[in-house]
PDB file of C-alpha atoms and ligand atoms in Angstrom:
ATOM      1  CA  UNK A   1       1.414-147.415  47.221  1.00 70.00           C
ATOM      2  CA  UNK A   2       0.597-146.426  43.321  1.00 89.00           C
ATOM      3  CA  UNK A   3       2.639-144.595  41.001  1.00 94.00           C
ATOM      4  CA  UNK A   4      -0.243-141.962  39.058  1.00 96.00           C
ATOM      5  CA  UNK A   5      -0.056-140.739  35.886  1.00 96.00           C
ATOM      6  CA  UNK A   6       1.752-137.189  35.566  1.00 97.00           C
ATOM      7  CA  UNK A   7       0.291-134.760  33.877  1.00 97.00           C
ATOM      8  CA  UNK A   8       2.631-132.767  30.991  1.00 95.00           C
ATOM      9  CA  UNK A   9       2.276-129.385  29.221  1.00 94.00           C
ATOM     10  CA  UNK A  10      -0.010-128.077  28.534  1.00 92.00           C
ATOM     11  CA  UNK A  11      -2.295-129.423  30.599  1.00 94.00           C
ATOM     12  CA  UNK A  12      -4.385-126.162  32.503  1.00 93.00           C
ATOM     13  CA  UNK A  13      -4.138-127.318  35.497  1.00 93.00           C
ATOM     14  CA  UNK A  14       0.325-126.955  35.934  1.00 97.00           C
ATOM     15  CA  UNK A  15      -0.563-123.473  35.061  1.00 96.00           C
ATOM     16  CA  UNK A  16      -2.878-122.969  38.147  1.00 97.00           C
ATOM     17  CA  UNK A  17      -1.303-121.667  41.935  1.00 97.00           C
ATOM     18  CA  UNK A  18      -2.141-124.522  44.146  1.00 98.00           C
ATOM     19  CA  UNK A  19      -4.040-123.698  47.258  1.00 98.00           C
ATOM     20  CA  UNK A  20      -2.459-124.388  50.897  1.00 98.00           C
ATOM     21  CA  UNK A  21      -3.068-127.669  53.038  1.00 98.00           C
ATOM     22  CA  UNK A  22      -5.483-126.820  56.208  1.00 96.00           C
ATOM     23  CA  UNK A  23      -4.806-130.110  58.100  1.00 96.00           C
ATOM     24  CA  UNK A  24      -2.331-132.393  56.575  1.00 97.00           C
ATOM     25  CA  UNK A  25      -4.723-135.451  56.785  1.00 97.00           C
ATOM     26  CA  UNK A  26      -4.018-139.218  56.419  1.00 97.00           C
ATOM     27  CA  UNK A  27      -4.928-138.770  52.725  1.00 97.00           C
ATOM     28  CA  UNK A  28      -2.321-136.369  52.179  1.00 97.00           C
ATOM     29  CA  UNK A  29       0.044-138.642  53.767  1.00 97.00           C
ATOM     30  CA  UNK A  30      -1.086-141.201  51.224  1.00 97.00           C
ATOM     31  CA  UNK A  31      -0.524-138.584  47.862  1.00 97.00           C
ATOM     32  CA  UNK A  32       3.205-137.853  49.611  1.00 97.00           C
ATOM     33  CA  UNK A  33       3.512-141.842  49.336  1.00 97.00           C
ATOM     34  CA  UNK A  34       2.138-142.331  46.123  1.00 97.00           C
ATOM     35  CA  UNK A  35       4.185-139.309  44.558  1.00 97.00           C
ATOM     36  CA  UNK A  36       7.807-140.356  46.328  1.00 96.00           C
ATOM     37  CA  UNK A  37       7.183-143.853  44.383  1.00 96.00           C
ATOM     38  CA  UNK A  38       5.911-142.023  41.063  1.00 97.00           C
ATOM     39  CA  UNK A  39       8.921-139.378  40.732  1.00 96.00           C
ATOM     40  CA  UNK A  40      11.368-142.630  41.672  1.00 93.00           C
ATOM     41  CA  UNK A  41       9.449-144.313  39.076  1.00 93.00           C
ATOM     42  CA  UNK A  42       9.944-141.518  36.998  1.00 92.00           C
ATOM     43  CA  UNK A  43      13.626-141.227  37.538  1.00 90.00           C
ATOM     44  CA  UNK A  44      12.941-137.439  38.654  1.00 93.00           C
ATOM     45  CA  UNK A  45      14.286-135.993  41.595  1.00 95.00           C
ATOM     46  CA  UNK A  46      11.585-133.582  42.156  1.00 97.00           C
ATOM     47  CA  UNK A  47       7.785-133.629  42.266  1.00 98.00           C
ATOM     48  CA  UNK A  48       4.575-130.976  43.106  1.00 98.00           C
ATOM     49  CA  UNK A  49       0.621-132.129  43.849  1.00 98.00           C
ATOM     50  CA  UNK A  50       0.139-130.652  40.322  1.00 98.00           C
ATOM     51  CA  UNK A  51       1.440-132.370  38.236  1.00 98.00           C
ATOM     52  CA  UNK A  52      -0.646-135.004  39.539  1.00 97.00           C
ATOM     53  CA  UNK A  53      -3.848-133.177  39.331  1.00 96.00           C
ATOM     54  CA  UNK A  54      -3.916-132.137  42.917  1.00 97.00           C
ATOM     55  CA  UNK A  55      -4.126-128.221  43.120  1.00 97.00           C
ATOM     56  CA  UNK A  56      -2.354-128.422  46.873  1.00 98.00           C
ATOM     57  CA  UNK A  57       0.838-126.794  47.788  1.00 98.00           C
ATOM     58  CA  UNK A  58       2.940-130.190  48.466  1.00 98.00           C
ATOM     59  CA  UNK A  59       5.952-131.062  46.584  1.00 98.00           C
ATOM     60  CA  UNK A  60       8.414-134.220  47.349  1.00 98.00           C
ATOM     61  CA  UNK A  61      11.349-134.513  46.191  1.00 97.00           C
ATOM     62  CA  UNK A  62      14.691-136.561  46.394  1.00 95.00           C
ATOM     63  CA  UNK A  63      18.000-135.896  45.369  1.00 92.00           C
ATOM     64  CA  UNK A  64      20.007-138.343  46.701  1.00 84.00           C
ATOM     65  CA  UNK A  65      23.647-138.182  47.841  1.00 77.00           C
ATOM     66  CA  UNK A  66      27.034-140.017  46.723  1.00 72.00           C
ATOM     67  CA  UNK A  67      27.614-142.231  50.226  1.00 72.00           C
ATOM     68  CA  UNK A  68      30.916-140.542  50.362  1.00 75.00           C
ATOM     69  CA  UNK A  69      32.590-144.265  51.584  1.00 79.00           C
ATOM     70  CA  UNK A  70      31.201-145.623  48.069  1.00 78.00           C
ATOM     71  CA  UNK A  71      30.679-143.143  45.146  1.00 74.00           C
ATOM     72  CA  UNK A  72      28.680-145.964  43.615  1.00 76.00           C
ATOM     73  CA  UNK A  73      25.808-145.950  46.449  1.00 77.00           C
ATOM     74  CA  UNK A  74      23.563-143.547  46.593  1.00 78.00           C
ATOM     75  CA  UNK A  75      22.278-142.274  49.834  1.00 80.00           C
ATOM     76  CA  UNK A  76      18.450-141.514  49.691  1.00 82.00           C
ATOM     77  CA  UNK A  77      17.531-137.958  51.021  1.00 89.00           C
ATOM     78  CA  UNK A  78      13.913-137.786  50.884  1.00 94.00           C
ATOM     79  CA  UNK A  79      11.717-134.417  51.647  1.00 96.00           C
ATOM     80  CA  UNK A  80       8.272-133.714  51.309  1.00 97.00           C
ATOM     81  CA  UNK A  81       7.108-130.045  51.636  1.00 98.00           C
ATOM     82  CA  UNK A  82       3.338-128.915  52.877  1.00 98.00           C
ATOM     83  CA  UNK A  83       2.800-124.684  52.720  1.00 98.00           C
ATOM     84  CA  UNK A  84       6.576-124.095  51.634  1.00 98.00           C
ATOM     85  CA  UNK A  85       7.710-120.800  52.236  1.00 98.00           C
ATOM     86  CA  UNK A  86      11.029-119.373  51.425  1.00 97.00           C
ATOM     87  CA  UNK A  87      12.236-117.039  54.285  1.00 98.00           C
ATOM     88  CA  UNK A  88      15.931-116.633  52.629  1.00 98.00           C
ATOM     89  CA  UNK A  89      17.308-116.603  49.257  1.00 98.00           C
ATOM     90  CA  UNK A  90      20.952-116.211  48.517  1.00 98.00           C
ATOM     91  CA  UNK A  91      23.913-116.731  46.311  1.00 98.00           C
ATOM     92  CA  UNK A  92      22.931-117.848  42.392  1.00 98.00           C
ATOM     93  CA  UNK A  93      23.350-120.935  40.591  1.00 97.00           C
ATOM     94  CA  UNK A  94      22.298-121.855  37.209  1.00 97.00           C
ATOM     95  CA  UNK A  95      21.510-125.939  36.436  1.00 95.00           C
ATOM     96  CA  UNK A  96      19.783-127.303  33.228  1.00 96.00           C
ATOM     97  CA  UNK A  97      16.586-128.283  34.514  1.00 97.00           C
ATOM     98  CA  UNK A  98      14.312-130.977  33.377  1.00 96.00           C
ATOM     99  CA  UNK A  99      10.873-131.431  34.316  1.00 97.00           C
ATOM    100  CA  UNK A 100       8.514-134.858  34.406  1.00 96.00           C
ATOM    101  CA  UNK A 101       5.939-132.645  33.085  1.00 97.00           C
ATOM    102  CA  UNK A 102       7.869-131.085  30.046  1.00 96.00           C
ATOM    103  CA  UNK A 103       9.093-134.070  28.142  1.00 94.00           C
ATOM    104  CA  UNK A 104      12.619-134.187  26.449  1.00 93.00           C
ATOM    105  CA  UNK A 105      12.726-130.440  27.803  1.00 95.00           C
ATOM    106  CA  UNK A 106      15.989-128.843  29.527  1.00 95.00           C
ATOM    107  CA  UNK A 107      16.061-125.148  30.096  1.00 96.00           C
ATOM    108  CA  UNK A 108      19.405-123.194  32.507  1.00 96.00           C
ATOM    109  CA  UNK A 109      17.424-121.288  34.574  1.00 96.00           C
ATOM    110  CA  UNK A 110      19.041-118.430  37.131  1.00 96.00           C
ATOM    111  CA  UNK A 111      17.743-119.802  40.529  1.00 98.00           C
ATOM    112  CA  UNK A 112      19.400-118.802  44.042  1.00 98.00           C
ATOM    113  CA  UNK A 113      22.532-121.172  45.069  1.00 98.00           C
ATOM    114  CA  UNK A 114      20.598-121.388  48.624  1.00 98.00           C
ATOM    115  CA  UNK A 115      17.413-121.266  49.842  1.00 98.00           C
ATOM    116  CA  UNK A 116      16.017-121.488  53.516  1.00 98.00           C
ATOM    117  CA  UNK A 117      12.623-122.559  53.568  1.00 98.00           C
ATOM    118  CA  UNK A 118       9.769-122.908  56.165  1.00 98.00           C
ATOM    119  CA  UNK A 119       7.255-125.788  55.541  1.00 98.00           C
ATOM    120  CA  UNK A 120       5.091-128.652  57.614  1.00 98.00           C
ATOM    121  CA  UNK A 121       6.171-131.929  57.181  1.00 97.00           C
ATOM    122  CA  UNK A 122       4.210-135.049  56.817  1.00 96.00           C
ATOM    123  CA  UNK A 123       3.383-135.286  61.105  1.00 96.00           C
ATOM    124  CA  UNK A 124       1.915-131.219  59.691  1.00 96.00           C
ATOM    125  CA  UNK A 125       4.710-129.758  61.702  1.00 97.00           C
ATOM    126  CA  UNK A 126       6.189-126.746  60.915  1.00 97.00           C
ATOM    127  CA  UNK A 127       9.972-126.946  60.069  1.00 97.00           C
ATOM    128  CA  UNK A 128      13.119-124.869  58.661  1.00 97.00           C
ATOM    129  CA  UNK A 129      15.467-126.173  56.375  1.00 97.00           C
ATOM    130  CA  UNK A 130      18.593-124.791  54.977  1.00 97.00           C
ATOM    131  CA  UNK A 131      19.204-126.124  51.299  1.00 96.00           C
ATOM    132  CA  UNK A 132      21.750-125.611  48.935  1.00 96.00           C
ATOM    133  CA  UNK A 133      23.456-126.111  45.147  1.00 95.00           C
ATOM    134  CA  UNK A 134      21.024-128.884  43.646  1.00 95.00           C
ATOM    135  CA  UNK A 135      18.596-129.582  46.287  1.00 96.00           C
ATOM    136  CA  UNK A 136      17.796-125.380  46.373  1.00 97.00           C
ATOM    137  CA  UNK A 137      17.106-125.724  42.608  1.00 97.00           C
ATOM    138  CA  UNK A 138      14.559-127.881  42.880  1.00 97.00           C
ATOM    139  CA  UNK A 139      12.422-126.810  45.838  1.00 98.00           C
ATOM    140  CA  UNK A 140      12.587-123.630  43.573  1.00 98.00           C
ATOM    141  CA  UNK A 141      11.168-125.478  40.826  1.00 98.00           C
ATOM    142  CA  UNK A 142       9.000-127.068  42.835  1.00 98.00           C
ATOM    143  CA  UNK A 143       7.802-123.853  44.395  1.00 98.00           C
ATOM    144  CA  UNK A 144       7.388-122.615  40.705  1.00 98.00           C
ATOM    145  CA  UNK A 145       4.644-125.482  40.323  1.00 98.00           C
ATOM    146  CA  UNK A 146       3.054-124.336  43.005  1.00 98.00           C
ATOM    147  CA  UNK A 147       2.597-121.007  41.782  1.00 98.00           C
ATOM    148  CA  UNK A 148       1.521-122.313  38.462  1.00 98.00           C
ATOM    149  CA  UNK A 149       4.957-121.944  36.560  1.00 97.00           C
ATOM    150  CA  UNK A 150       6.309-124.393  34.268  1.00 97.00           C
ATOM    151  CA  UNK A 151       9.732-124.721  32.501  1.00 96.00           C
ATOM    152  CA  UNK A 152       8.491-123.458  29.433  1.00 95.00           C
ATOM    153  CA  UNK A 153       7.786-120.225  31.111  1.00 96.00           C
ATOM    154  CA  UNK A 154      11.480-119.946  31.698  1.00 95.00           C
ATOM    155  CA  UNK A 155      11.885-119.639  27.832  1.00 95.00           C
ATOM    156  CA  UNK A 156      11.118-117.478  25.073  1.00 94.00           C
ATOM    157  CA  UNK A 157       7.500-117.617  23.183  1.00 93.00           C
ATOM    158  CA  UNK A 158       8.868-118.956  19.917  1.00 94.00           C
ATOM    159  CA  UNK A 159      10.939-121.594  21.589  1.00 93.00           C
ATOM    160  CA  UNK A 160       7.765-122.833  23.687  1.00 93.00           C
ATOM    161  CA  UNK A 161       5.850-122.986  20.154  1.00 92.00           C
ATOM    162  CA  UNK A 162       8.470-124.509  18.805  1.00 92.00           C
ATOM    163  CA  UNK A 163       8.507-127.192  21.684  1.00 93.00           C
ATOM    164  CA  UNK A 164       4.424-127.278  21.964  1.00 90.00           C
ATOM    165  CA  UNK A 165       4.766-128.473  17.942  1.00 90.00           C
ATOM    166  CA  UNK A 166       7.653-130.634  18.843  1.00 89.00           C
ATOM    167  CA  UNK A 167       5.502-132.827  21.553  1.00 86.00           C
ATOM    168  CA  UNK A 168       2.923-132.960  18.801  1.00 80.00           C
ATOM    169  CA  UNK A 169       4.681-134.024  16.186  1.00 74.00           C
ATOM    170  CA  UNK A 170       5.565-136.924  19.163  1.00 66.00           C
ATOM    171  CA  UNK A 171       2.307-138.005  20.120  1.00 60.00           C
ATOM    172  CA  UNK A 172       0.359-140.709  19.123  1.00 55.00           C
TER     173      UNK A 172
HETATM  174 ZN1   ZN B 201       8.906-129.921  37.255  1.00 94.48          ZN
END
């Protein structure tokens, strides 16, 4: 396994849709490896082919659960996504979001409460999934990556200049 290096905005290619997986292949199962241990590396709980540089409609993402016999441990519950496709959106829920590819960014954005999405999974079968609260904010977020949306489209035009001269002003 490898942890790869994550693209940020602006970069062109987060603002691209990705294109679907034909035949989930043994070197997509190697990307879904090498992107669990990058977002964990990351401390994200969330993470799409392209913000690796990989135009394909895969996300990953993890975000855990409190082992309800110890609050302390945290119970890994990892997905990984191929072709998502939401069948079911309901309720709404608002978190502040934060993105591995928008640095020291956090943006509330309205996103349904639950979600029930169709997808392969890594054997490329197809499977439902019902997902709620935080784990239905991010595979919308994720699905947003997909489609070539970022956080910063979530906000106003002066506040993403403001924030494009921000990560600027931070880079070496
Ligand atoms: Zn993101």
């Amino acid at each position: 396994m490898a942890t790869l290096p994550i693209l940020t905005f602006p970069a062109k290619s987060l603002k691209q849709p990705s294109a679907p997986v034909h035949k989930v292949t043994n070197e997509i199962r190697q990307l879904v490896k090498n992107m669990f241990e990058t977002m964990a590396a990351g401390c994200g709980i969330g993470l799409a082919a392209p913000q690796v540089g990989q135009n394909i409609a895969v996300f990953v993402m993890d975000v855990g659960k409190k082992n309800p016999k110890d609050e302390k441990n945290i119970i890994l519950t990892p997905f990984c996504l191929i072709n998502p496709r939401i069948l079911e959106k309901s309720g709404d829920t608002t978190y502040a979001e934060g993105c591995l590819s928008c640095p020291d960014l956090t943006v509330e954005v309205d996103r349904a409460q639950r979600v029930v999405v169709e997808a392969l999974d890594v054997d490329g079968k197809l499977q439902q999934y019902v997902f709620e609260d935080l784990e239905a904010v991010c595979v919308q977020h994720e699905m947003d990556h997909l489609a070539g949306v970022l956080l910063t489209d979530h906000i106003s035009r002066l506040k993403r200049e403001l924030y494009k001269k921000k990560l600027k002003h931070h880079s070496p």
